[in-house]
mmCIF file of C-alpha atoms and ligand atoms in Angstrom:
data_model
loop_
_atom_site.group_PDB
_atom_site.id
_atom_site.type_symbol
_atom_site.label_atom_id
_atom_site.label_comp_id
_atom_site.label_asym_id
_atom_site.label_seq_id
_atom_site.Cartn_x
_atom_site.Cartn_y
_atom_site.Cartn_z
ATOM 1 C CA MET R 1 0.000 0.000 0.000
ATOM 2 C CA SER R 2 1.368 3.389 -0.936
ATOM 3 C CA THR R 3 2.020 5.893 1.813
ATOM 4 C CA THR R 4 2.802 8.992 -0.205
ATOM 5 C CA LEU R 5 1.682 12.152 1.481
ATOM 6 C CA ILE R 6 0.465 15.047 -0.512
ATOM 7 C CA SER R 7 -0.759 18.101 1.278
ATOM 8 C CA ASN R 8 -1.538 21.626 0.294
ATOM 9 C CA ALA R 9 -0.711 23.191 3.619
ATOM 10 C CA PRO R 10 2.546 23.341 5.575
ATOM 11 C CA GLU R 11 3.016 20.943 8.455
ATOM 12 C CA ILE R 12 1.715 22.607 11.557
ATOM 13 C CA LYS R 13 4.423 24.486 13.399
ATOM 14 C CA ALA R 14 3.889 25.036 17.086
ATOM 15 C CA ASP R 15 6.094 27.799 18.518
ATOM 16 C CA ASP R 16 8.304 27.508 15.430
ATOM 17 C CA LYS R 17 8.931 23.879 16.168
ATOM 18 C CA ILE R 18 7.661 21.159 13.883
ATOM 19 C CA ARG R 19 4.688 19.416 15.418
ATOM 20 C CA LEU R 20 5.127 15.661 15.160
ATOM 21 C CA PRO R 21 1.692 14.303 16.185
ATOM 22 C CA GLY R 22 -0.327 13.578 13.054
ATOM 23 C CA LEU R 23 2.702 12.939 10.838
ATOM 24 C CA SER R 24 3.412 9.643 9.085
ATOM 25 C CA ARG R 25 6.229 7.299 10.002
ATOM 26 C CA ALA R 26 8.079 8.379 6.822
ATOM 27 C CA GLN R 27 7.715 12.069 7.701
ATOM 28 C CA ILE R 28 8.868 11.531 11.287
ATOM 29 C CA SER R 29 11.866 9.620 9.974
ATOM 30 C CA GLU R 30 12.751 12.450 7.586
ATOM 31 C CA HIS R 31 12.564 15.008 10.367
ATOM 32 C CA LEU R 32 14.734 12.894 12.655
ATOM 33 C CA ALA R 33 17.281 12.464 9.870
ATOM 34 C CA ALA R 34 17.302 16.213 9.327
ATOM 35 C CA ILE R 35 18.459 16.884 12.895
ATOM 36 C CA GLY R 36 21.334 14.464 12.480
ATOM 37 C CA ILE R 37 20.093 11.242 14.087
ATOM 38 C CA ASP R 38 22.592 8.460 13.367
ATOM 39 C CA PRO R 39 21.383 6.831 10.108
ATOM 40 C CA LYS R 40 22.125 3.393 11.580
ATOM 41 C CA LYS R 41 19.686 4.104 14.419
ATOM 42 C CA LEU R 42 17.134 6.029 12.398
ATOM 43 C CA LYS R 43 14.675 3.202 11.913
ATOM 44 C CA MET R 44 14.734 2.198 15.574
ATOM 45 C CA ARG R 45 14.417 5.827 16.755
ATOM 46 C CA THR R 46 11.549 6.465 14.375
ATOM 47 C CA SER R 47 9.681 3.427 15.699
ATOM 48 C CA GLN R 48 10.269 4.538 19.291
ATOM 49 C CA VAL R 49 9.031 8.063 18.684
ATOM 50 C CA PHE R 50 6.111 6.827 16.569
ATOM 51 C CA GLN R 51 4.953 4.513 19.341
ATOM 52 C CA TRP R 52 5.263 7.132 22.056
ATOM 53 C CA ILE R 53 3.205 9.517 19.996
ATOM 54 C CA TYR R 54 0.520 7.155 18.737
ATOM 55 C CA ASN R 55 0.378 4.367 21.270
ATOM 56 C CA HIS R 56 0.953 6.373 24.443
ATOM 57 C CA GLY R 57 -0.185 9.805 23.301
ATOM 58 C CA VAL R 58 2.673 11.563 25.154
ATOM 59 C CA THR R 59 2.802 15.334 25.066
ATOM 60 C CA GLU R 60 6.322 15.816 26.534
ATOM 61 C CA PHE R 61 9.592 14.324 25.307
ATOM 62 C CA ASP R 62 10.676 13.468 28.851
ATOM 63 C CA GLN R 63 7.837 10.943 28.964
ATOM 64 C CA MET R 64 9.692 8.879 26.337
ATOM 65 C CA SER R 65 11.286 6.739 29.004
ATOM 66 C CA ASN R 66 13.316 4.470 26.724
ATOM 67 C CA VAL R 67 14.961 7.448 25.016
ATOM 68 C CA ALA R 68 18.172 8.732 26.660
ATOM 69 C CA LYS R 69 17.978 12.157 28.325
ATOM 70 C CA PRO R 70 20.314 13.987 25.885
ATOM 71 C CA MET R 71 18.245 12.662 22.990
ATOM 72 C CA GLN R 72 15.025 13.803 24.688
ATOM 73 C CA VAL R 73 16.523 17.285 25.021
ATOM 74 C CA LYS R 74 17.612 17.341 21.392
ATOM 75 C CA LEU R 75 14.163 16.264 20.201
ATOM 76 C CA ALA R 76 12.503 18.902 22.356
ATOM 77 C CA GLU R 77 14.750 21.583 20.849
ATOM 78 C CA HIS R 78 13.423 20.935 17.369
ATOM 79 C CA PHE R 79 10.012 19.376 17.715
ATOM 80 C CA SER R 80 6.773 19.739 19.588
ATOM 81 C CA LEU R 81 4.180 17.215 20.756
ATOM 82 C CA THR R 82 1.483 19.765 21.522
ATOM 83 C CA ARG R 83 -2.048 19.772 20.152
ATOM 84 C CA PRO R 84 -3.852 22.646 18.456
ATOM 85 C CA GLU R 85 -6.245 24.785 20.463
ATOM 86 C CA ILE R 86 -9.773 23.599 21.244
ATOM 87 C CA ILE R 87 -12.017 26.603 20.706
ATOM 88 C CA GLU R 88 -15.166 24.894 21.847
ATOM 89 C CA ARG R 89 -16.018 21.601 23.482
ATOM 90 C CA GLN R 90 -19.535 20.521 24.287
ATOM 91 C CA VAL R 91 -20.840 17.348 25.863
ATOM 92 C CA SER R 92 -24.438 16.330 25.235
ATOM 93 C CA VAL R 93 -26.702 14.666 27.785
ATOM 94 C CA ASP R 94 -26.497 11.553 25.570
ATOM 95 C CA GLY R 95 -22.681 11.498 25.733
ATOM 96 C CA THR R 96 -22.091 12.940 22.264
ATOM 97 C CA ARG R 97 -19.084 15.265 22.270
ATOM 98 C CA LYS R 98 -18.523 18.027 19.824
ATOM 99 C CA TYR R 99 -15.236 19.821 19.288
ATOM 100 C CA LEU R 100 -14.206 22.879 17.366
ATOM 101 C CA VAL R 101 -10.438 23.022 16.904
ATOM 102 C CA ARG R 102 -8.310 25.799 15.442
ATOM 103 C CA MET R 103 -5.712 23.954 13.379
ATOM 104 C CA ALA R 104 -4.177 27.162 12.040
ATOM 105 C CA PRO R 105 -5.347 30.773 11.764
ATOM 106 C CA GLY R 106 -8.742 30.692 10.011
ATOM 107 C CA ILE R 107 -8.731 26.886 9.826
ATOM 108 C CA GLU R 108 -11.469 25.852 12.225
ATOM 109 C CA VAL R 109 -12.449 22.242 12.148
ATOM 110 C CA GLU R 110 -15.306 20.350 13.751
ATOM 111 C CA SER R 111 -15.418 16.746 14.886
ATOM 112 C CA VAL R 112 -18.170 14.883 16.718
ATOM 113 C CA PHE R 113 -17.729 11.820 18.900
ATOM 114 C CA ILE R 114 -20.768 9.561 19.099
ATOM 115 C CA PRO R 115 -20.612 6.778 21.703
ATOM 116 C CA ASN R 116 -22.797 3.723 21.162
ATOM 117 C CA VAL R 117 -24.696 1.881 23.843
ATOM 118 C CA SER R 118 -22.365 -1.042 23.199
ATOM 119 C CA LYS R 119 -18.636 -0.795 23.689
ATOM 120 C CA THR R 120 -17.954 1.080 20.474
ATOM 121 C CA GLY R 121 -18.013 4.687 19.428
ATOM 122 C CA ALA R 122 -17.384 6.625 16.242
ATOM 123 C CA LEU R 123 -15.581 9.879 15.692
ATOM 124 C CA CYS R 124 -16.966 11.873 12.799
ATOM 125 C CA VAL R 125 -14.044 13.796 11.279
ATOM 126 C CA SER R 126 -13.845 16.632 8.780
ATOM 127 C CA SER R 127 -11.763 16.403 5.624
ATOM 128 C CA GLN R 128 -12.083 19.976 4.382
ATOM 129 C CA VAL R 129 -12.949 23.374 5.810
ATOM 130 C CA GLY R 130 -16.151 24.158 3.925
ATOM 131 C CA CYS R 131 -17.095 22.307 0.744
ATOM 132 C CA THR R 132 -17.188 23.130 -2.977
ATOM 133 C CA LEU R 133 -20.341 21.099 -3.489
ATOM 134 C CA THR R 134 -23.662 22.719 -2.765
ATOM 135 C CA CYS R 135 -26.052 19.966 -1.741
ATOM 136 C CA LYS R 136 -29.246 21.840 -0.957
ATOM 137 C CA PHE R 137 -30.009 20.134 2.379
ATOM 138 C CA CYS R 138 -26.488 20.583 3.806
ATOM 139 C CA HIS R 139 -25.332 23.556 5.831
ATOM 140 C CA THR R 140 -21.663 22.940 5.043
ATOM 141 C CA GLY R 141 -22.680 23.373 1.409
ATOM 142 C CA THR R 142 -23.469 27.024 2.113
ATOM 143 C CA GLN R 143 -19.925 27.662 3.345
ATOM 144 C CA ARG R 144 -17.237 28.268 0.761
ATOM 145 C CA LEU R 145 -14.240 25.959 0.682
ATOM 146 C CA VAL R 146 -11.367 27.413 2.687
ATOM 147 C CA ARG R 147 -8.961 24.556 2.030
ATOM 148 C CA ASN R 148 -8.339 20.836 2.206
ATOM 149 C CA LEU R 149 -7.166 19.518 5.549
ATOM 150 C CA THR R 150 -3.777 17.846 5.652
ATOM 151 C CA ALA R 151 -3.421 14.228 6.757
ATOM 152 C CA GLN R 152 -1.903 15.595 9.973
ATOM 153 C CA GLU R 153 -4.958 17.745 10.668
ATOM 154 C CA ILE R 154 -7.239 14.758 10.097
ATOM 155 C CA VAL R 155 -5.228 12.496 12.415
ATOM 156 C CA LEU R 156 -5.050 15.243 15.065
ATOM 157 C CA GLN R 157 -8.860 15.237 15.292
ATOM 158 C CA VAL R 158 -8.653 11.602 16.396
ATOM 159 C CA MET R 159 -5.749 12.180 18.802
ATOM 160 C CA MET R 160 -7.420 15.140 20.478
ATOM 161 C CA THR R 161 -10.567 13.116 21.077
ATOM 162 C CA ARG R 162 -8.434 10.350 22.575
ATOM 163 C CA ASP R 163 -6.902 12.994 24.857
ATOM 164 C CA ASP R 164 -10.322 14.222 25.909
ATOM 165 C CA LEU R 165 -11.677 10.714 26.522
ATOM 166 C CA GLY R 166 -8.499 9.730 28.381
ATOM 167 C CA GLU R 167 -8.057 6.721 26.113
ATOM 168 C CA TRP R 168 -4.266 6.391 26.033
ATOM 169 C CA PRO R 169 -2.490 4.074 25.613
ATOM 170 C CA THR R 170 -4.022 2.461 22.554
ATOM 171 C CA THR R 171 -3.667 -0.954 24.156
ATOM 172 C CA GLN R 172 -5.957 -0.044 27.066
ATOM 173 C CA GLU R 173 -9.083 -2.158 27.234
ATOM 174 C CA ASN R 174 -12.558 -0.668 26.838
ATOM 175 C CA ARG R 175 -11.563 2.043 24.400
ATOM 176 C CA LYS R 176 -14.724 3.793 23.238
ATOM 177 C CA LEU R 177 -13.218 5.533 20.216
ATOM 178 C CA THR R 178 -13.171 2.470 17.975
ATOM 179 C CA ASN R 179 -14.386 3.808 14.628
ATOM 180 C CA VAL R 180 -13.744 6.805 12.414
ATOM 181 C CA VAL R 181 -16.212 8.106 9.845
ATOM 182 C CA PHE R 182 -15.465 10.823 7.290
ATOM 183 C CA MET R 183 -18.864 12.482 7.676
ATOM 184 C CA GLY R 184 -17.893 15.857 9.084
ATOM 185 C CA MET R 185 -17.292 18.911 6.950
ATOM 186 C CA GLY R 186 -16.196 18.545 3.359
ATOM 187 C CA GLU R 187 -16.043 15.996 0.579
ATOM 188 C CA PRO R 188 -13.308 13.441 1.392
ATOM 189 C CA LEU R 189 -12.933 12.362 -2.237
ATOM 190 C CA TYR R 190 -11.969 15.883 -3.236
ATOM 191 C CA ASN R 191 -9.069 15.404 -0.821
ATOM 192 C CA THR R 192 -8.382 11.750 -1.524
ATOM 193 C CA ASP R 193 -4.604 11.711 -1.119
ATOM 194 C CA ASN R 194 -4.658 13.307 2.319
ATOM 195 C CA VAL R 195 -7.596 11.178 3.445
ATOM 196 C CA ALA R 196 -5.772 8.017 2.311
ATOM 197 C CA ALA R 197 -2.559 9.130 4.028
ATOM 198 C CA ALA R 198 -4.506 9.816 7.236
ATOM 199 C CA ILE R 199 -6.121 6.362 7.126
ATOM 200 C CA ASP R 200 -2.649 4.799 6.779
ATOM 201 C CA ILE R 201 -1.573 6.538 9.984
ATOM 202 C CA LEU R 202 -4.787 5.702 11.871
ATOM 203 C CA ALA R 203 -4.546 2.026 10.904
ATOM 204 C CA ASP R 204 -0.919 1.443 11.989
ATOM 205 C CA ASP R 205 -1.231 -1.230 14.620
ATOM 206 C CA THR R 206 1.778 -0.037 16.606
ATOM 207 C CA GLY R 207 0.035 3.325 16.879
ATOM 208 C CA LEU R 208 -3.610 4.357 16.978
ATOM 209 C CA ALA R 209 -4.642 0.932 15.638
ATOM 210 C CA ILE R 210 -7.994 1.919 14.172
ATOM 211 C CA GLY R 211 -8.392 -0.905 11.669
ATOM 212 C CA ARG R 212 -9.241 -0.087 8.070
ATOM 213 C CA ARG R 213 -12.602 -1.814 8.294
ATOM 214 C CA ARG R 214 -13.469 0.480 11.182
ATOM 215 C CA VAL R 215 -12.977 3.502 8.964
ATOM 216 C CA THR R 216 -15.802 4.671 6.694
ATOM 217 C CA VAL R 217 -15.375 7.211 3.918
ATOM 218 C CA SER R 218 -18.629 8.956 2.986
ATOM 219 C CA THR R 219 -18.880 10.533 -0.449
ATOM 220 C CA SER R 220 -21.504 12.477 -2.315
ATOM 221 C CA GLY R 221 -20.420 10.474 -5.363
ATOM 222 C CA VAL R 222 -17.048 11.559 -6.735
ATOM 223 C CA VAL R 223 -17.000 8.596 -9.114
ATOM 224 C CA PRO R 224 -13.357 8.615 -10.307
ATOM 225 C CA ASP R 225 -11.986 8.428 -6.773
ATOM 226 C CA ILE R 226 -14.248 5.682 -5.427
ATOM 227 C CA ALA R 227 -12.099 2.809 -6.713
ATOM 228 C CA LYS R 228 -8.961 4.745 -5.794
ATOM 229 C CA ILE R 229 -9.867 5.152 -2.120
ATOM 230 C CA GLY R 230 -10.907 1.502 -1.935
ATOM 231 C CA GLU R 231 -7.675 0.246 -3.459
ATOM 232 C CA ARG R 232 -5.449 2.501 -1.420
ATOM 233 C CA THR R 233 -7.100 2.160 1.964
ATOM 234 C CA ASN R 234 -9.478 -0.831 2.148
ATOM 235 C CA ALA R 235 -11.818 1.474 4.040
ATOM 236 C CA MET R 236 -15.582 0.978 4.138
ATOM 237 C CA LEU R 237 -17.628 3.076 1.733
ATOM 238 C CA ALA R 238 -20.746 5.141 2.344
ATOM 239 C CA ILE R 239 -22.590 6.871 -0.473
ATOM 240 C CA SER R 240 -24.753 9.921 0.164
ATOM 241 C CA LEU R 241 -27.487 8.908 -2.214
ATOM 242 C CA HIS R 242 -30.596 10.764 -0.993
ATOM 243 C CA ALA R 243 -32.482 10.226 -4.267
ATOM 244 C CA ALA R 244 -32.761 7.255 -6.601
ATOM 245 C CA ASN R 245 -33.555 9.029 -9.865
ATOM 246 C CA ASP R 246 -31.350 11.485 -11.714
ATOM 247 C CA GLU R 247 -33.907 14.260 -11.980
ATOM 248 C CA LEU R 248 -34.473 14.505 -8.256
ATOM 249 C CA ARG R 249 -30.863 13.843 -7.315
ATOM 250 C CA GLU R 250 -29.685 16.633 -9.631
ATOM 251 C CA GLN R 251 -32.095 18.960 -7.933
ATOM 252 C CA ILE R 252 -30.795 18.333 -4.445
ATOM 253 C CA MET R 253 -27.183 17.343 -5.237
ATOM 254 C CA PRO R 254 -25.613 19.258 -8.121
ATOM 255 C CA ILE R 255 -22.729 16.738 -8.320
ATOM 256 C CA ASN R 256 -25.205 14.320 -9.931
ATOM 257 C CA ARG R 257 -24.954 16.352 -13.146
ATOM 258 C CA LYS R 258 -21.280 15.521 -13.360
ATOM 259 C CA TYR R 259 -21.578 11.926 -12.165
ATOM 260 C CA PRO R 260 -25.055 10.538 -12.838
ATOM 261 C CA LEU R 261 -26.514 7.511 -11.063
ATOM 262 C CA VAL R 262 -25.575 4.986 -13.736
ATOM 263 C CA ASP R 263 -21.867 5.836 -13.288
ATOM 264 C CA LEU R 264 -22.160 6.040 -9.516
ATOM 265 C CA MET R 265 -23.818 2.626 -9.231
ATOM 266 C CA GLU R 266 -21.254 1.102 -11.577
ATOM 267 C CA ALA R 267 -18.471 2.417 -9.309
ATOM 268 C CA CYS R 268 -20.299 0.918 -6.319
ATOM 269 C CA ARG R 269 -20.626 -2.507 -7.951
ATOM 270 C CA ASN R 270 -16.884 -2.422 -8.621
ATOM 271 C CA TYR R 271 -15.865 -1.223 -5.153
ATOM 272 C CA PRO R 272 -12.775 -3.200 -4.129
ATOM 273 C CA GLY R 273 -13.533 -5.866 -1.531
ATOM 274 C CA LEU R 274 -17.319 -5.502 -1.809
ATOM 275 C CA SER R 275 -19.113 -8.520 -0.337
ATOM 276 C CA ASN R 276 -21.966 -9.408 1.985
ATOM 277 C CA ALA R 277 -19.571 -8.976 4.882
ATOM 278 C CA ARG R 278 -18.424 -5.630 3.517
ATOM 279 C CA ARG R 279 -21.522 -3.838 2.347
ATOM 280 C CA ILE R 280 -21.809 -0.312 1.088
ATOM 281 C CA THR R 281 -23.882 2.009 3.255
ATOM 282 C CA PHE R 282 -26.291 4.173 1.311
ATOM 283 C CA GLU R 283 -27.248 7.292 3.214
ATOM 284 C CA TYR R 284 -30.702 8.647 2.554
ATOM 285 C CA VAL R 285 -31.754 11.891 4.203
ATOM 286 C CA MET R 286 -35.524 12.053 4.699
ATOM 287 C CA LEU R 287 -36.907 15.278 3.225
ATOM 288 C CA LYS R 288 -40.613 15.892 3.712
ATOM 289 C CA GLY R 289 -42.562 15.674 0.457
ATOM 290 C CA ILE R 290 -39.367 15.495 -1.613
ATOM 291 C CA ASN R 291 -37.906 11.985 -1.555
ATOM 292 C CA ASP R 292 -39.921 10.126 1.063
ATOM 293 C CA SER R 293 -42.894 8.466 -0.701
ATOM 294 C CA PRO R 294 -43.391 4.705 -1.261
ATOM 295 C CA LYS R 295 -42.664 5.355 -4.958
ATOM 296 C CA HIS R 296 -39.241 6.715 -3.965
ATOM 297 C CA ALA R 297 -38.641 3.671 -1.771
ATOM 298 C CA ARG R 298 -39.409 1.326 -4.680
ATOM 299 C CA GLU R 299 -37.091 3.326 -6.934
ATOM 300 C CA LEU R 300 -34.353 2.978 -4.352
ATOM 301 C CA ILE R 301 -34.862 -0.780 -4.096
ATOM 302 C CA ARG R 302 -34.596 -1.149 -7.890
ATOM 303 C CA LEU R 303 -31.440 0.933 -7.962
ATOM 304 C CA LEU R 304 -29.704 -1.132 -5.292
ATOM 305 C CA GLU R 305 -30.508 -4.483 -6.881
ATOM 306 C CA GLY R 306 -27.571 -6.853 -6.724
ATOM 307 C CA ILE R 307 -25.392 -4.594 -4.549
ATOM 308 C CA PRO R 308 -24.478 -5.773 -1.033
ATOM 309 C CA ALA R 309 -25.924 -2.746 0.676
ATOM 310 C CA LYS R 310 -27.501 -1.322 3.740
ATOM 311 C CA VAL R 311 -29.484 1.867 3.891
ATOM 312 C CA ASN R 312 -29.181 4.481 6.591
ATOM 313 C CA LEU R 313 -32.284 6.604 6.851
ATOM 314 C CA ILE R 314 -31.252 9.982 8.237
ATOM 315 C CA PRO R 315 -33.897 12.313 9.659
ATOM 316 C CA PHE R 316 -33.168 15.677 8.042
ATOM 317 C CA ASN R 317 -31.509 18.054 10.446
ATOM 318 C CA PRO R 318 -32.881 21.522 9.851
ATOM 319 C CA TRP R 319 -30.664 24.593 10.031
ATOM 320 C CA PRO R 320 -31.609 28.292 9.959
ATOM 321 C CA ASP R 321 -33.413 29.064 6.670
ATOM 322 C CA SER R 322 -32.952 25.528 5.340
ATOM 323 C CA PRO R 323 -35.250 24.904 2.362
ATOM 324 C CA TYR R 324 -36.582 21.551 3.619
ATOM 325 C CA GLU R 325 -38.346 19.937 6.527
ATOM 326 C CA CYS R 326 -37.797 16.528 8.018
ATOM 327 C CA SER R 327 -40.280 13.830 6.996
ATOM 328 C CA ASP R 328 -42.792 12.743 9.625
ATOM 329 C CA TRP R 329 -41.678 9.837 11.761
ATOM 330 C CA ALA R 330 -44.467 7.601 10.404
ATOM 331 C CA THR R 331 -43.368 8.355 6.838
ATOM 332 C CA ILE R 332 -39.766 7.476 7.658
ATOM 333 C CA GLU R 333 -40.897 4.220 9.269
ATOM 334 C CA ARG R 334 -43.093 3.300 6.300
ATOM 335 C CA PHE R 335 -40.150 3.970 3.969
ATOM 336 C CA GLY R 336 -37.887 1.835 6.135
ATOM 337 C CA VAL R 337 -40.316 -1.074 6.185
ATOM 338 C CA LEU R 338 -40.469 -1.158 2.377
ATOM 339 C CA VAL R 339 -36.686 -1.122 2.010
ATOM 340 C CA ASN R 340 -36.386 -3.727 4.714
ATOM 341 C CA LYS R 341 -38.908 -6.045 3.063
ATOM 342 C CA ALA R 342 -36.722 -5.956 -0.046
ATOM 343 C CA GLY R 343 -33.926 -7.487 2.011
ATOM 344 C CA TYR R 344 -31.871 -4.465 3.002
ATOM 345 C CA ALA R 345 -31.202 -3.407 6.558
ATOM 346 C CA ALA R 346 -32.637 0.093 6.834
ATOM 347 C CA PRO R 347 -32.072 1.507 10.306
ATOM 348 C CA ILE R 348 -33.281 5.008 11.069
ATOM 349 C CA ARG R 349 -30.394 7.013 12.444
ATOM 350 C CA THR R 350 -31.437 8.328 15.825
ATOM 351 C CA PRO R 351 -30.592 11.975 16.151
ATOM 352 C CA ARG R 352 -27.732 12.397 18.614
ATOM 353 C CA GLY R 353 -26.469 15.392 20.477
ATOM 354 C CA ARG R 354 -29.476 17.512 19.518
ATOM 355 C CA ASP R 355 -29.004 19.664 22.635
ATOM 356 C CA ILE R 356 -25.512 20.671 21.505
ATOM 357 C CA LEU R 357 -26.387 20.961 17.793
ATOM 358 C CA ALA R 358 -23.983 18.185 16.876
ATOM 359 C CA ALA R 359 -25.190 18.026 13.289
ATOM 360 C CA CYS R 360 -23.342 18.335 10.034
ATOM 361 C CA GLY R 361 -21.975 21.811 9.500
ATOM 362 C CA GLN R 362 -23.809 23.333 12.421
ATOM 363 C CA LEU R 363 -21.038 23.720 14.931
ATOM 364 C CA LYS R 364 -18.801 26.110 13.125
ATOM 365 C CA SER R 365 -21.620 28.333 11.994
ATOM 366 C CA GLU R 366 -23.224 28.311 15.422
ATOM 367 C CA SER R 367 -19.995 29.351 17.107
ATOM 368 C CA GLU R 368 -19.352 31.939 14.425
ATOM 369 C CA LYS R 369 -22.777 33.327 15.085
ATOM 370 C CA MET R 370 -22.112 33.293 18.780
ATOM 371 C CA ARG R 371 -18.812 35.107 18.402
ATOM 372 C CA ALA R 372 -20.451 37.657 16.129
ATOM 373 C CA SER R 373 -23.229 38.296 18.632
ATOM 374 C CA GLN R 374 -20.717 38.451 21.484
ATOM 375 C CA LYS R 375 -18.731 40.987 19.499
ATOM 376 C CA ARG R 376 -21.827 43.098 18.923
ATOM 377 C CA LYS R 377 -22.618 42.910 22.613
ATOM 378 C CA LEU R 378 -19.098 43.965 23.546
ATOM 379 C CA GLU R 379 -19.212 46.828 21.069
ATOM 380 C CA LYS R 380 -22.502 47.990 22.565
ATOM 381 C CA GLU R 381 -20.990 47.927 26.017
ATOM 382 C CA LYS R 382 -18.058 50.075 24.947
HETATM 383 N N1 SAH G 1 -19.316 15.196 1.836
HETATM 384 C C1 SAH G 1 -19.525 13.870 2.270
HETATM 385 C C2 SAH G 1 -19.349 13.671 3.747
HETATM 386 C C3 SAH G 1 -19.876 14.710 4.692
HETATM 387 S S1 SAH G 1 -21.626 14.874 4.851
HETATM 388 C C4 SAH G 1 -20.873 13.383 1.825
HETATM 389 O O1 SAH G 1 -21.672 14.179 1.351
HETATM 390 O O2 SAH G 1 -21.105 12.175 1.925
HETATM 391 C C5 SAH G 1 -22.078 13.498 5.881
HETATM 392 C C6 SAH G 1 -23.531 13.059 5.693
HETATM 393 O O3 SAH G 1 -24.444 13.993 6.287
HETATM 394 C C7 SAH G 1 -23.935 12.952 4.227
HETATM 395 O O4 SAH G 1 -24.674 11.791 3.990
HETATM 396 C C8 SAH G 1 -24.781 14.179 4.068
HETATM 397 O O5 SAH G 1 -25.618 14.049 2.985
HETATM 398 C C9 SAH G 1 -25.495 14.248 5.390
HETATM 399 N N2 SAH G 1 -26.114 15.544 5.678
HETATM 400 C C10 SAH G 1 -25.706 16.766 5.291
HETATM 401 N N3 SAH G 1 -26.533 17.726 5.756
HETATM 402 C C11 SAH G 1 -27.506 17.103 6.450
HETATM 403 C C12 SAH G 1 -28.639 17.545 7.182
HETATM 404 N N4 SAH G 1 -28.938 18.824 7.280
HETATM 405 N N5 SAH G 1 -29.406 16.610 7.794
HETATM 406 C C13 SAH G 1 -29.095 15.301 7.731
HETATM 407 N N6 SAH G 1 -28.026 14.826 7.049
HETATM 408 C C14 SAH G 1 -27.238 15.703 6.418
HETATM 409 FE FE1 SF4 G 2 -20.396 18.851 0.784
HETATM 410 FE FE2 SF4 G 2 -21.249 16.435 1.692
HETATM 411 FE FE3 SF4 G 2 -22.468 18.726 2.432
HETATM 412 FE FE4 SF4 G 2 -22.741 17.855 -0.056
HETATM 413 S S1 SF4 G 2 -23.446 16.816 1.807
HETATM 414 S S2 SF4 G 2 -22.318 19.995 0.558
HETATM 415 S S3 SF4 G 2 -20.705 16.982 -0.431
HETATM 416 S S4 SF4 G 2 -20.356 18.157 2.897
#
């Protein structure tokens, strides 16, 4: 598997030192070589540092107890183990945690941790700040793209959640952060190289050890990169389908004009490793009076024929001035029953973290609004 790292932003520098957490083994090795580590010991040193960072989550070099003191001092002179700043952290009554992190000036990134009743939990990470696509039901779609996140910035979202949950070292039993889903802000397959590089780092079993089958990449349907992400990462695939005919899908998801359903479904059928044990998840947001009738359910069933699939029915999450409403619960259930009768699992995603607005694209805008209103208040008080 290739581990090339392509990014369009500089590695994060903390206090003018290069920040190591979030970097790949190859990058860490390069940086160690650059400060004159003995080439004969480079591989061993890299492994040591890598494990301290990703297995133990250390934030100080003097915690690297099998590294000699002078070496610890030298590392600390050049590198940092710090994390970026958390601007906002909210914990819902249902245990959902939402973070807003400032990766760099103007680069504010949201992630949401969703614990399950069972022993697992998923972190929803962002792959871009904003999005170039303008799906009509999505709040992120109203925010312009600022830039792609680097692999480091993606991995840091996972590490910072581990910090907050106190789940170091990796080997500790009862870890709750077991899964990662690329369902935060942005379109991961418009940032495929960095997403793939991040998955390589997450999956390293001497480090964070989040197995590839516990990582799901969700795409609105960037057809050319579907096979690519599958081949490079072995990750699970989710498709934001939301409509099963081109006319309607074009209306709500402009990307369908570029990559119509026939091409999208062909890419799904050919997804590397697809089997009954490794199904594709089709996400279907329930929009009142738009895509939620029995006719739409039958259309969906026809479209999925022959594909090992499950369907996630997502109650639409309204945002200020959003053009849609969520379907009634009974309508969602009726839709689910039809899909289920056709042999597909069709769970209705229960809304989580409603009290802290832990929905797609809401966090950043909410906090922006809050800061704007705070500013106005402060100005008034002047
Ligand atoms: N860009 C990728 C991943 C991020 S969006 C994609 O589109 O798949 C993650 C999921 O949330 C997608 O299925 C998206 O369609 C859905 N979503 C976006 N806005 C929503 C809203 N307001 N209510 C419910 N689901 C929404
Ligand atoms: Fe972008 Fe996904 Fe939102 Fe569409 S649904 S605007 S692709 S983040």
